Amino acid sequence: MSALPRADELGVIGCHVCSLVCRDTGMEHARCPRCHSSLHRRKKATYSRTWALLIAAFIFYIPANLLPIMRTVSVGDVDDNTILSGVVELWVKGSPDLAVIVFTASIVVPMLKFLALVTLLWSSHRSSGWARRQRAKLYRLVELIGYWSMLDVFVVALLTALVQFGLLSLVEPLPGVVFFGLTVVLTMFASMSFDPRLIWDGKESDD
């Protein structure tokens, strides 16, 4: 079975903003007729930018887990919570469902996102033909997850549980929340800077 023709062979180029298929005029500064965004076959320096953003996000993720993310001040009690200690506290004080939500949104999802982006970068850089359709679906999943703020999930869940625990007089954000927010933003930028069209470059698919 012969391989399907590629966009450059057909003389067309897809807009990465509105997905309009445009005629490839070969001009250096061509723009999409619909949204007027710059047209390019591949994003420039996509590997270096994505790797840099991903590494920076992982570096920030370390203090985000080690430093306290929130301080709760109740009557006669001051408590600083990291992400993991908040999960444990939720579990111990009778909110296992919230603990699972916080653990999934703040620990499991970020680590899976790191792993997914590394897999996409490594396989695309090697021009691998392995599981291209699955990798394209994986990229769309990573983009979808990026629209949800893990920070908001954690804060809302923890605050809701703490209010149920007793008299809550004061909640203060601590440095961990800043690093966590930076992690969320940088991973979103990393997924945006990666060009999914690179998945289809190079060797023919072997699946």
PDB file of C-alpha atoms in Angstrom:
ATOM      1  CA  MET A   1       0.000   0.000   0.000  1.00  0.00           C
ATOM      2  CA  SER A   2       1.506   3.332  -1.059  1.00  0.00           C
ATOM      3  CA  ALA A   3       1.982   6.063   1.522  1.00  0.00           C
ATOM      4  CA  LEU A   4      -0.485   8.930   1.587  1.00  0.00           C
ATOM      5  CA  PRO A   5       0.792  12.205   0.069  1.00  0.00           C
ATOM      6  CA  ARG A   6       2.139  14.811   2.456  1.00  0.00           C
ATOM      7  CA  ALA A   7       1.093  18.451   2.590  1.00  0.00           C
ATOM      8  CA  ASP A   8       4.305  19.739   1.001  1.00  0.00           C
ATOM      9  CA  GLU A   9       3.826  17.313  -1.887  1.00  0.00           C
ATOM     10  CA  LEU A  10       0.331  18.710  -2.470  1.00  0.00           C
ATOM     11  CA  GLY A  11       1.504  22.300  -2.158  1.00  0.00           C
ATOM     12  CA  VAL A  12      -0.603  23.133   0.884  1.00  0.00           C
ATOM     13  CA  ILE A  13       0.140  24.203   4.427  1.00  0.00           C
ATOM     14  CA  GLY A  14      -2.034  24.105   7.542  1.00  0.00           C
ATOM     15  CA  CYS A  15      -2.510  27.089   9.821  1.00  0.00           C
ATOM     16  CA  HIS A  16      -1.546  26.095  13.365  1.00  0.00           C
ATOM     17  CA  VAL A  17      -4.010  28.626  14.843  1.00  0.00           C
ATOM     18  CA  CYS A  18      -7.316  28.085  12.994  1.00  0.00           C
ATOM     19  CA  SER A  19      -6.401  24.839  11.130  1.00  0.00           C
ATOM     20  CA  LEU A  20      -7.295  26.284   7.727  1.00  0.00           C
ATOM     21  CA  VAL A  21      -5.585  24.458   4.853  1.00  0.00           C
ATOM     22  CA  CYS A  22      -3.905  27.125   2.715  1.00  0.00           C
ATOM     23  CA  ARG A  23      -2.058  27.116  -0.559  1.00  0.00           C
ATOM     24  CA  ASP A  24       1.698  27.091   0.035  1.00  0.00           C
ATOM     25  CA  THR A  25       2.983  30.075  -1.944  1.00  0.00           C
ATOM     26  CA  GLY A  26       6.576  29.607  -0.814  1.00  0.00           C
ATOM     27  CA  MET A  27       6.705  33.157   0.562  1.00  0.00           C
ATOM     28  CA  GLU A  28       8.746  33.592   3.721  1.00  0.00           C
ATOM     29  CA  HIS A  29       6.181  35.776   5.505  1.00  0.00           C
ATOM     30  CA  ALA A  30       2.957  34.201   4.229  1.00  0.00           C
ATOM     31  CA  ARG A  31      -0.136  34.651   6.382  1.00  0.00           C
ATOM     32  CA  CYS A  32      -3.358  32.742   6.845  1.00  0.00           C
ATOM     33  CA  PRO A  33      -6.222  34.398   4.916  1.00  0.00           C
ATOM     34  CA  ARG A  34      -8.670  33.570   7.727  1.00  0.00           C
ATOM     35  CA  CYS A  35      -6.900  34.561  10.967  1.00  0.00           C
ATOM     36  CA  HIS A  36      -3.836  36.361   9.509  1.00  0.00           C
ATOM     37  CA  SER A  37      -1.405  34.274  11.565  1.00  0.00           C
ATOM     38  CA  SER A  38       2.043  33.506  10.147  1.00  0.00           C
ATOM     39  CA  LEU A  39       2.183  30.290   8.141  1.00  0.00           C
ATOM     40  CA  HIS A  40       5.092  27.923   8.601  1.00  0.00           C
ATOM     41  CA  ARG A  41       5.571  24.260   7.857  1.00  0.00           C
ATOM     42  CA  ARG A  42       7.132  23.614  11.239  1.00  0.00           C
ATOM     43  CA  LYS A  43       7.519  25.741  14.355  1.00  0.00           C
ATOM     44  CA  LYS A  44      10.997  27.222  14.590  1.00  0.00           C
ATOM     45  CA  ALA A  45      13.321  25.811  17.272  1.00  0.00           C
ATOM     46  CA  THR A  46      10.485  23.686  18.612  1.00  0.00           C
ATOM     47  CA  TYR A  47      12.787  21.077  20.180  1.00  0.00           C
ATOM     48  CA  SER A  48      15.027  23.527  22.035  1.00  0.00           C
ATOM     49  CA  ARG A  49      12.126  25.658  23.265  1.00  0.00           C
ATOM     50  CA  THR A  50      10.028  22.709  24.410  1.00  0.00           C
ATOM     51  CA  TRP A  51      12.946  21.000  26.159  1.00  0.00           C
ATOM     52  CA  ALA A  52      13.899  24.265  27.900  1.00  0.00           C
ATOM     53  CA  LEU A  53      10.348  24.887  29.125  1.00  0.00           C
ATOM     54  CA  LEU A  54       9.893  21.277  30.213  1.00  0.00           C
ATOM     55  CA  ILE A  55      13.166  21.184  32.158  1.00  0.00           C
ATOM     56  CA  ALA A  56      12.353  24.510  33.824  1.00  0.00           C
ATOM     57  CA  ALA A  57       8.894  23.210  34.774  1.00  0.00           C
ATOM     58  CA  PHE A  58      10.405  20.082  36.324  1.00  0.00           C
ATOM     59  CA  ILE A  59      12.933  22.168  38.289  1.00  0.00           C
ATOM     60  CA  PHE A  60      10.108  24.313  39.695  1.00  0.00           C
ATOM     61  CA  TYR A  61       8.061  21.206  40.458  1.00  0.00           C
ATOM     62  CA  ILE A  62      10.647  20.017  42.987  1.00  0.00           C
ATOM     63  CA  PRO A  63      10.310  22.983  45.420  1.00  0.00           C
ATOM     64  CA  ALA A  64       6.562  23.023  44.705  1.00  0.00           C
ATOM     65  CA  ASN A  65       6.395  19.632  46.438  1.00  0.00           C
ATOM     66  CA  LEU A  66       9.027  20.237  49.110  1.00  0.00           C
ATOM     67  CA  LEU A  67       7.972  23.711  50.281  1.00  0.00           C
ATOM     68  CA  PRO A  68       4.737  24.425  52.171  1.00  0.00           C
ATOM     69  CA  ILE A  69       2.001  25.532  49.828  1.00  0.00           C
ATOM     70  CA  MET A  70      -0.503  26.851  52.378  1.00  0.00           C
ATOM     71  CA  ARG A  71      -0.688  27.902  56.042  1.00  0.00           C
ATOM     72  CA  THR A  72      -3.910  27.515  57.999  1.00  0.00           C
ATOM     73  CA  VAL A  73      -4.319  29.392  61.270  1.00  0.00           C
ATOM     74  CA  SER A  74      -7.082  28.180  63.551  1.00  0.00           C
ATOM     75  CA  VAL A  75      -7.770  28.906  67.202  1.00  0.00           C
ATOM     76  CA  GLY A  76      -4.513  28.008  68.954  1.00  0.00           C
ATOM     77  CA  ASP A  77      -3.162  26.096  65.952  1.00  0.00           C
ATOM     78  CA  VAL A  78      -0.882  27.004  63.039  1.00  0.00           C
ATOM     79  CA  ASP A  79      -0.390  24.384  60.349  1.00  0.00           C
ATOM     80  CA  ASP A  80       1.785  24.515  57.211  1.00  0.00           C
ATOM     81  CA  ASN A  81       0.917  22.053  54.470  1.00  0.00           C
ATOM     82  CA  THR A  82       2.861  20.800  51.480  1.00  0.00           C
ATOM     83  CA  ILE A  83       0.929  19.070  48.723  1.00  0.00           C
ATOM     84  CA  LEU A  84       1.595  15.601  50.131  1.00  0.00           C
ATOM     85  CA  SER A  85       0.939  16.563  53.743  1.00  0.00           C
ATOM     86  CA  GLY A  86      -2.320  18.160  52.610  1.00  0.00           C
ATOM     87  CA  VAL A  87      -3.291  14.900  50.937  1.00  0.00           C
ATOM     88  CA  VAL A  88      -2.468  12.956  54.114  1.00  0.00           C
ATOM     89  CA  GLU A  89      -4.421  15.407  56.257  1.00  0.00           C
ATOM     90  CA  LEU A  90      -7.453  15.139  54.017  1.00  0.00           C
ATOM     91  CA  TRP A  91      -7.282  11.352  54.214  1.00  0.00           C
ATOM     92  CA  VAL A  92      -6.795  11.197  57.987  1.00  0.00           C
ATOM     93  CA  LYS A  93      -9.580  13.689  58.732  1.00  0.00           C
ATOM     94  CA  GLY A  94     -12.195  11.749  56.818  1.00  0.00           C
ATOM     95  CA  SER A  95     -12.121  13.109  53.258  1.00  0.00           C
ATOM     96  CA  PRO A  96     -10.517  10.306  51.208  1.00  0.00           C
ATOM     97  CA  ASP A  97     -12.362  11.363  48.049  1.00  0.00           C
ATOM     98  CA  LEU A  98     -10.856  14.857  48.210  1.00  0.00           C
ATOM     99  CA  ALA A  99      -7.468  13.368  49.033  1.00  0.00           C
ATOM    100  CA  VAL A 100      -7.610  11.229  45.901  1.00  0.00           C
ATOM    101  CA  ILE A 101      -8.636  14.242  43.773  1.00  0.00           C
ATOM    102  CA  VAL A 102      -5.805  16.388  45.113  1.00  0.00           C
ATOM    103  CA  PHE A 103      -3.238  13.602  44.765  1.00  0.00           C
ATOM    104  CA  THR A 104      -4.325  12.851  41.204  1.00  0.00           C
ATOM    105  CA  ALA A 105      -4.478  16.487  40.071  1.00  0.00           C
ATOM    106  CA  SER A 106      -1.309  17.676  41.810  1.00  0.00           C
ATOM    107  CA  ILE A 107       0.992  14.624  41.707  1.00  0.00           C
ATOM    108  CA  VAL A 108      -0.139  12.000  39.188  1.00  0.00           C
ATOM    109  CA  VAL A 109      -1.247  14.294  36.343  1.00  0.00           C
ATOM    110  CA  PRO A 110       1.889  16.504  36.346  1.00  0.00           C
ATOM    111  CA  MET A 111       4.200  13.477  36.353  1.00  0.00           C
ATOM    112  CA  LEU A 112       2.259  11.823  33.521  1.00  0.00           C
ATOM    113  CA  LYS A 113       2.377  15.089  31.602  1.00  0.00           C
ATOM    114  CA  PHE A 114       6.164  15.276  32.017  1.00  0.00           C
ATOM    115  CA  LEU A 115       6.473  11.671  30.845  1.00  0.00           C
ATOM    116  CA  ALA A 116       4.167  12.228  27.854  1.00  0.00           C
ATOM    117  CA  LEU A 117       6.042  15.319  26.644  1.00  0.00           C
ATOM    118  CA  VAL A 118       9.419  13.607  27.036  1.00  0.00           C
ATOM    119  CA  THR A 119       8.111  10.642  25.018  1.00  0.00           C
ATOM    120  CA  LEU A 120       6.824  12.937  22.265  1.00  0.00           C
ATOM    121  CA  LEU A 121      10.055  14.929  22.115  1.00  0.00           C
ATOM    122  CA  TRP A 122      12.360  11.919  22.165  1.00  0.00           C
ATOM    123  CA  SER A 123      10.434   9.873  19.591  1.00  0.00           C
ATOM    124  CA  SER A 124       9.925  12.821  17.239  1.00  0.00           C
ATOM    125  CA  HIS A 125      13.569  13.844  17.434  1.00  0.00           C
ATOM    126  CA  ARG A 126      14.525  10.298  16.420  1.00  0.00           C
ATOM    127  CA  SER A 127      12.029  10.487  13.529  1.00  0.00           C
ATOM    128  CA  SER A 128      10.448   7.334  14.898  1.00  0.00           C
ATOM    129  CA  GLY A 129       7.553   5.794  13.001  1.00  0.00           C
ATOM    130  CA  TRP A 130       6.353   3.997  16.146  1.00  0.00           C
ATOM    131  CA  ALA A 131       2.649   4.454  17.052  1.00  0.00           C
ATOM    132  CA  ARG A 132       2.233   7.775  15.308  1.00  0.00           C
ATOM    133  CA  ARG A 133      -1.536   7.905  15.630  1.00  0.00           C
ATOM    134  CA  GLN A 134      -1.352   7.034  19.310  1.00  0.00           C
ATOM    135  CA  ARG A 135       1.292   9.703  19.873  1.00  0.00           C
ATOM    136  CA  ALA A 136      -0.863  12.274  18.086  1.00  0.00           C
ATOM    137  CA  LYS A 137      -3.769  11.353  20.385  1.00  0.00           C
ATOM    138  CA  LEU A 138      -1.415  11.593  23.363  1.00  0.00           C
ATOM    139  CA  TYR A 139      -0.459  15.129  22.346  1.00  0.00           C
ATOM    140  CA  ARG A 140      -4.112  16.162  22.075  1.00  0.00           C
ATOM    141  CA  LEU A 141      -4.721  14.692  25.534  1.00  0.00           C
ATOM    142  CA  VAL A 142      -1.793  16.667  26.967  1.00  0.00           C
ATOM    143  CA  GLU A 143      -3.184  19.848  25.423  1.00  0.00           C
ATOM    144  CA  LEU A 144      -6.627  19.137  26.861  1.00  0.00           C
ATOM    145  CA  ILE A 145      -5.223  18.603  30.356  1.00  0.00           C
ATOM    146  CA  GLY A 146      -3.313  21.870  30.061  1.00  0.00           C
ATOM    147  CA  TYR A 147      -6.531  23.866  30.060  1.00  0.00           C
ATOM    148  CA  TRP A 148      -7.265  22.783  33.631  1.00  0.00           C
ATOM    149  CA  SER A 149      -5.376  24.506  36.416  1.00  0.00           C
ATOM    150  CA  MET A 150      -4.003  21.951  38.875  1.00  0.00           C
ATOM    151  CA  LEU A 151      -3.406  24.759  41.328  1.00  0.00           C
ATOM    152  CA  ASP A 152      -7.069  25.706  41.439  1.00  0.00           C
ATOM    153  CA  VAL A 153      -8.106  22.095  41.975  1.00  0.00           C
ATOM    154  CA  PHE A 154      -5.778  21.702  44.928  1.00  0.00           C
ATOM    155  CA  VAL A 155      -6.626  25.016  46.612  1.00  0.00           C
ATOM    156  CA  VAL A 156     -10.389  24.676  46.268  1.00  0.00           C
ATOM    157  CA  ALA A 157     -10.381  21.059  47.468  1.00  0.00           C
ATOM    158  CA  LEU A 158      -8.142  21.757  50.450  1.00  0.00           C
ATOM    159  CA  LEU A 159     -10.040  24.868  51.502  1.00  0.00           C
ATOM    160  CA  THR A 160     -13.376  23.037  51.293  1.00  0.00           C
ATOM    161  CA  ALA A 161     -12.068  20.243  53.494  1.00  0.00           C
ATOM    162  CA  LEU A 162     -10.451  22.590  56.026  1.00  0.00           C
ATOM    163  CA  VAL A 163     -13.663  24.551  56.476  1.00  0.00           C
ATOM    164  CA  GLN A 164     -15.401  21.292  57.356  1.00  0.00           C
ATOM    165  CA  PHE A 165     -12.731  20.406  59.926  1.00  0.00           C
ATOM    166  CA  GLY A 166     -13.627  23.190  62.318  1.00  0.00           C
ATOM    167  CA  LEU A 167     -13.215  26.928  62.903  1.00  0.00           C
ATOM    168  CA  LEU A 168     -11.005  28.316  60.165  1.00  0.00           C
ATOM    169  CA  SER A 169      -9.802  31.844  60.848  1.00  0.00           C
ATOM    170  CA  LEU A 170      -7.015  32.454  58.338  1.00  0.00           C
ATOM    171  CA  VAL A 171      -5.437  30.923  55.240  1.00  0.00           C
ATOM    172  CA  GLU A 172      -2.085  32.164  53.941  1.00  0.00           C
ATOM    173  CA  PRO A 173      -0.395  31.125  50.670  1.00  0.00           C
ATOM    174  CA  LEU A 174       3.248  30.082  51.083  1.00  0.00           C
ATOM    175  CA  PRO A 175       6.167  29.949  48.565  1.00  0.00           C
ATOM    176  CA  GLY A 176       5.274  26.466  47.366  1.00  0.00           C
ATOM    177  CA  VAL A 177       2.158  27.822  45.682  1.00  0.00           C
ATOM    178  CA  VAL A 178       4.276  30.126  43.502  1.00  0.00           C
ATOM    179  CA  PHE A 179       6.485  27.264  42.286  1.00  0.00           C
ATOM    180  CA  PHE A 180       3.417  25.124  41.672  1.00  0.00           C
ATOM    181  CA  GLY A 181       1.809  27.860  39.603  1.00  0.00           C
ATOM    182  CA  LEU A 182       5.000  28.270  37.572  1.00  0.00           C
ATOM    183  CA  THR A 183       5.038  24.525  36.939  1.00  0.00           C
ATOM    184  CA  VAL A 184       1.485  24.622  35.588  1.00  0.00           C
ATOM    185  CA  VAL A 185       2.192  27.595  33.306  1.00  0.00           C
ATOM    186  CA  LEU A 186       5.496  26.245  31.974  1.00  0.00           C
ATOM    187  CA  THR A 187       4.091  22.805  31.171  1.00  0.00           C
ATOM    188  CA  MET A 188       1.269  24.497  29.259  1.00  0.00           C
ATOM    189  CA  PHE A 189       3.797  26.567  27.309  1.00  0.00           C
ATOM    190  CA  ALA A 190       5.875  23.434  26.663  1.00  0.00           C
ATOM    191  CA  SER A 191       2.929  21.598  25.112  1.00  0.00           C
ATOM    192  CA  MET A 192       2.060  24.698  23.056  1.00  0.00           C
ATOM    193  CA  SER A 193       5.617  25.074  21.737  1.00  0.00           C
ATOM    194  CA  PHE A 194       5.820  21.459  20.577  1.00  0.00           C
ATOM    195  CA  ASP A 195       4.873  21.013  16.916  1.00  0.00           C
ATOM    196  CA  PRO A 196       2.744  17.833  16.583  1.00  0.00           C
ATOM    197  CA  ARG A 197       3.444  17.753  12.838  1.00  0.00           C
ATOM    198  CA  LEU A 198       6.940  16.522  13.723  1.00  0.00           C
ATOM    199  CA  ILE A 199       5.351  13.223  14.748  1.00  0.00           C
ATOM    200  CA  TRP A 200       4.680  12.474  11.076  1.00  0.00           C
ATOM    201  CA  ASP A 201       8.120  13.440   9.760  1.00  0.00           C
ATOM    202  CA  GLY A 202      10.961  11.088   8.968  1.00  0.00           C
ATOM    203  CA  LYS A 203      10.652   7.323   8.725  1.00  0.00           C
ATOM    204  CA  GLU A 204       7.495   5.664   7.545  1.00  0.00           C
ATOM    205  CA  SER A 205       5.177   4.243  10.159  1.00  0.00           C
ATOM    206  CA  ASP A 206       5.949   0.735  11.296  1.00  0.00           C
ATOM    207  CA  ASP A 207       2.552   0.006  12.834  1.00  0.00           C
TER     208      ASP A 207
END
